[in-house]
Amino acid sequence: LSLSYHVAEERKSALDFGKSHVNAIGRLIELCPQLEKLELHWYTLYVVNLSDAHLEEQRFFSHIVDVAPLSHLRTCRLAGIETDERTLLAFLHKATQLSSLTMEEIHLKPGSKFGPVFDYITSELEYLEYLHLEDLWEHRLICFDGPGKPSMPTSDNSDGPNFLTRVGDDFRARRRAIGYCLMKGGILGSAQSARWVRKKNLLYGLP
């Protein structure tokens, strides 16, 4: 499912309008109790004035987690979603059979941290064999501990990679905590940086 704000003009400020869309998405997932593969992608359309309906639509992931049965889920990709620590943990508590998890361009709301989410992933998801994390945000972009550099040059040489992948035996052998910190440097202007920004805008819309 690739989702965004509604574009209809009528009733655009009515909260019920946004809730009806979110409820429909949740109902669709509810109708798939044996669902094994799920990809959720959010694209941010440019909207001059975000109404209550638009903001409600942006919370679609929380509603899916609240209402949908996810116990058969094996493969999941979450991309471009704004959410919080509590909702991600609730999702993982439901999706206990996950063998593949990808999270890209996830923005946490103020006050939320990825630390408890990463701890749960590495300690509790016993069937997980593939994990890919890329461009995750706690107000600033996070960088993972370990060798490597970010996808774009930054002003601080100590910044680590903004992506992490663990696969198969490598993942099982490395169930240690996923260490990370906020990116210390600023993104430097370069052709590499421009490609990174252009790709993000194409996939997820304008910031």
Short mmCIF file of C-alpha atoms in Angstrom, two decimals:
data_model
loop_
_atom_site.label_atom_id
_atom_site.label_comp_id
_atom_site.label_asym_id
_atom_site.label_seq_id
_atom_site.Cartn_x
_atom_site.Cartn_y
_atom_site.Cartn_z
CA LEU A 1 0.00 0.00 0.00
CA SER A 2 1.40 3.34 -1.07
CA LEU A 3 -0.58 6.10 0.61
CA SER A 4 -0.75 9.87 0.89
CA TYR A 5 -3.12 12.70 1.81
CA HIS A 6 -6.49 12.89 0.06
CA VAL A 7 -6.67 15.40 -2.78
CA ALA A 8 -10.44 16.00 -2.90
CA GLU A 9 -11.46 19.55 -2.06
CA GLU A 10 -14.82 18.84 -0.48
CA ARG A 11 -14.98 18.53 3.33
CA LYS A 12 -11.21 18.84 3.51
CA SER A 13 -11.34 20.24 7.05
CA ALA A 14 -13.70 17.60 8.44
CA LEU A 15 -11.94 15.26 10.84
CA ASP A 16 -14.47 12.52 10.08
CA PHE A 17 -13.37 12.63 6.44
CA GLY A 18 -9.81 11.66 7.39
CA LYS A 19 -10.98 9.08 9.92
CA SER A 20 -13.11 7.34 7.29
CA HIS A 21 -10.04 6.87 5.09
CA VAL A 22 -7.92 5.54 7.96
CA ASN A 23 -10.68 3.18 9.06
CA ALA A 24 -10.99 1.84 5.51
CA ILE A 25 -7.27 1.08 5.37
CA GLY A 26 -7.42 -0.68 8.73
CA ARG A 27 -10.46 -2.64 7.61
CA LEU A 28 -8.64 -3.79 4.47
CA ILE A 29 -5.81 -5.25 6.57
CA GLU A 30 -8.34 -6.78 8.98
CA LEU A 31 -9.84 -8.68 6.05
CA CYS A 32 -6.49 -10.44 5.56
CA PRO A 33 -6.03 -12.46 8.78
CA GLN A 34 -3.49 -14.78 7.12
CA LEU A 35 -1.42 -11.91 5.71
CA GLU A 36 2.26 -12.90 5.38
CA LYS A 37 3.77 -9.96 3.47
CA LEU A 38 3.04 -6.28 4.03
CA GLU A 39 4.61 -3.15 2.57
CA LEU A 40 3.42 0.24 3.81
CA HIS A 41 4.72 3.39 2.11
CA TRP A 42 3.81 7.01 2.76
CA TYR A 43 4.36 9.77 0.19
CA THR A 44 4.05 13.36 1.39
CA LEU A 45 2.07 15.39 -1.11
CA TYR A 46 2.54 19.14 -0.90
CA VAL A 47 -0.47 20.58 0.90
CA VAL A 48 -0.63 24.33 1.65
CA ASN A 49 -2.69 23.97 4.83
CA LEU A 50 -2.81 20.61 6.56
CA SER A 51 -6.32 20.04 7.91
CA ASP A 52 -7.30 17.80 10.82
CA ALA A 53 -8.37 15.26 8.20
CA HIS A 54 -4.88 15.27 6.64
CA LEU A 55 -3.22 14.84 10.03
CA GLU A 56 -5.56 11.97 10.86
CA GLU A 57 -4.64 10.24 7.58
CA GLN A 58 -0.97 10.52 8.46
CA ARG A 59 -1.66 8.36 11.54
CA PHE A 60 -2.76 5.38 9.44
CA PHE A 61 0.02 3.12 10.75
CA SER A 62 -1.11 3.50 14.36
CA HIS A 63 -4.63 2.51 13.37
CA ILE A 64 -3.42 -0.56 11.47
CA VAL A 65 -1.40 -1.67 14.50
CA ASP A 66 -4.43 -1.18 16.77
CA VAL A 67 -6.94 -3.18 14.73
CA ALA A 68 -5.17 -5.59 12.38
CA PRO A 69 -4.19 -9.19 13.11
CA LEU A 70 -0.50 -9.45 12.22
CA SER A 71 0.46 -12.75 13.83
CA HIS A 72 1.11 -14.48 10.46
CA LEU A 73 3.27 -11.68 9.07
CA ARG A 74 6.62 -12.96 7.75
CA THR A 75 7.92 -10.06 5.65
CA CYS A 76 7.36 -6.36 6.29
CA ARG A 77 8.67 -3.12 4.83
CA LEU A 78 7.81 0.24 6.41
CA ALA A 79 8.84 3.33 4.45
CA GLY A 80 8.28 7.07 4.81
CA ILE A 81 6.17 6.73 7.96
CA GLU A 82 5.97 9.14 10.89
CA THR A 83 5.22 7.25 14.09
CA ASP A 84 6.39 6.80 17.67
CA GLU A 85 8.26 4.30 19.80
CA ARG A 86 5.09 2.91 21.41
CA THR A 87 3.45 2.13 18.07
CA LEU A 88 6.54 0.42 16.64
CA LEU A 89 6.85 -1.74 19.76
CA ALA A 90 3.13 -2.62 19.61
CA PHE A 91 3.60 -3.63 15.98
CA LEU A 92 6.57 -5.87 16.83
CA HIS A 93 4.69 -7.46 19.73
CA LYS A 94 2.01 -8.52 17.23
CA ALA A 95 4.29 -9.54 14.36
CA THR A 96 6.19 -12.21 16.30
CA GLN A 97 6.78 -14.43 13.24
CA LEU A 98 8.76 -11.88 11.24
CA SER A 99 11.67 -13.29 9.26
CA SER A 100 12.37 -10.12 7.23
CA LEU A 101 12.02 -6.51 8.37
CA THR A 102 12.93 -3.35 6.46
CA MET A 103 12.46 0.17 7.86
CA GLU A 104 13.39 3.13 5.68
CA GLU A 105 12.81 6.86 6.17
CA ILE A 106 11.00 6.41 9.49
CA HIS A 107 10.51 9.63 11.48
CA LEU A 108 9.89 9.34 15.22
CA LYS A 109 7.78 11.95 16.95
CA PRO A 110 9.43 14.13 19.63
CA GLY A 111 10.21 12.21 22.81
CA SER A 112 10.42 8.82 21.09
CA LYS A 113 13.64 6.80 20.71
CA PHE A 114 14.71 3.92 18.51
CA GLY A 115 16.74 2.29 21.30
CA PRO A 116 13.89 0.22 22.85
CA VAL A 117 12.72 -0.78 19.35
CA PHE A 118 16.19 -2.01 18.37
CA ASP A 119 16.55 -3.85 21.70
CA TYR A 120 13.28 -5.69 21.08
CA ILE A 121 14.27 -6.58 17.52
CA THR A 122 17.60 -8.10 18.53
CA SER A 123 16.37 -9.92 21.66
CA GLU A 124 12.80 -11.03 20.94
CA LEU A 125 12.28 -11.64 17.21
CA GLU A 126 13.65 -15.17 17.18
CA TYR A 127 12.75 -15.92 13.54
CA LEU A 128 14.28 -12.78 12.06
CA GLU A 129 16.86 -13.54 9.37
CA TYR A 130 16.94 -10.26 7.46
CA LEU A 131 17.02 -6.73 8.84
CA HIS A 132 17.58 -3.52 6.92
CA LEU A 133 17.46 -0.08 8.55
CA GLU A 134 18.09 3.11 6.56
CA ASP A 135 17.50 6.85 7.01
CA LEU A 136 15.84 6.72 10.43
CA TRP A 137 15.18 9.99 12.22
CA GLU A 138 14.98 11.14 15.85
CA HIS A 139 14.65 14.80 14.92
CA ARG A 140 18.06 14.35 13.25
CA LEU A 141 19.21 11.49 11.07
CA ILE A 142 20.74 8.66 13.10
CA CYS A 143 24.08 6.98 12.35
CA PHE A 144 24.85 3.41 13.38
CA ASP A 145 27.93 2.26 15.27
CA GLY A 146 30.45 0.31 13.27
CA PRO A 147 32.54 0.71 10.13
CA GLY A 148 31.37 2.72 7.17
CA LYS A 149 30.35 6.24 6.26
CA PRO A 150 26.99 7.93 5.62
CA SER A 151 25.40 7.88 2.16
CA MET A 152 26.47 11.50 1.78
CA PRO A 153 29.53 13.47 2.99
CA THR A 154 29.11 15.31 6.32
CA SER A 155 31.15 17.89 8.20
CA ASP A 156 32.03 15.42 10.99
CA ASN A 157 34.37 12.56 10.08
CA SER A 158 33.14 10.53 13.07
CA ASP A 159 29.64 10.08 11.58
CA GLY A 160 28.98 6.41 10.92
CA PRO A 161 26.71 4.85 8.29
CA ASN A 162 23.03 5.87 8.13
CA PHE A 163 22.12 2.30 7.17
CA LEU A 164 22.50 -1.16 8.66
CA THR A 165 21.86 -4.61 7.17
CA ARG A 166 22.06 -7.99 8.90
CA VAL A 167 21.40 -11.23 7.04
CA GLY A 168 21.12 -14.92 7.90
CA ASP A 169 23.90 -16.41 10.01
CA ASP A 170 25.48 -12.97 10.31
CA PHE A 171 22.30 -11.67 11.95
CA ARG A 172 21.94 -14.59 14.33
CA ALA A 173 25.58 -14.35 15.36
CA ARG A 174 25.30 -10.63 16.09
CA ARG A 175 22.35 -10.30 18.41
CA ARG A 176 24.19 -7.63 20.34
CA ALA A 177 22.56 -4.26 20.78
CA ILE A 178 22.25 -2.00 17.75
CA GLY A 179 24.25 1.06 18.71
CA TYR A 180 23.56 4.43 17.16
CA CYS A 181 23.75 8.18 17.73
CA LEU A 182 22.39 11.31 16.08
CA MET A 183 24.40 12.54 13.12
CA LYS A 184 26.90 15.06 14.46
CA GLY A 185 27.82 16.85 11.27
CA GLY A 186 25.88 18.73 8.66
CA ILE A 187 25.39 17.38 5.14
CA LEU A 188 27.94 18.87 2.78
CA GLY A 189 27.02 20.04 -0.68
CA SER A 190 28.18 17.54 -3.29
CA ALA A 191 26.93 15.52 -6.25
CA GLN A 192 26.55 12.54 -3.89
CA SER A 193 24.43 14.57 -1.47
CA ALA A 194 22.27 15.91 -4.31
CA ARG A 195 21.59 12.38 -5.54
CA TRP A 196 20.64 11.30 -2.02
CA VAL A 197 18.20 14.19 -1.61
CA ARG A 198 16.74 13.72 -5.09
CA LYS A 199 16.13 10.03 -4.44
CA LYS A 200 14.40 10.80 -1.13
CA ASN A 201 12.16 13.41 -2.74
CA LEU A 202 11.17 11.01 -5.51
CA LEU A 203 10.33 8.20 -3.07
CA TYR A 204 8.78 10.15 -0.21
CA GLY A 205 7.86 13.64 -1.39
CA LEU A 206 9.14 16.94 -0.09
CA PRO A 207 10.29 17.11 3.56
#
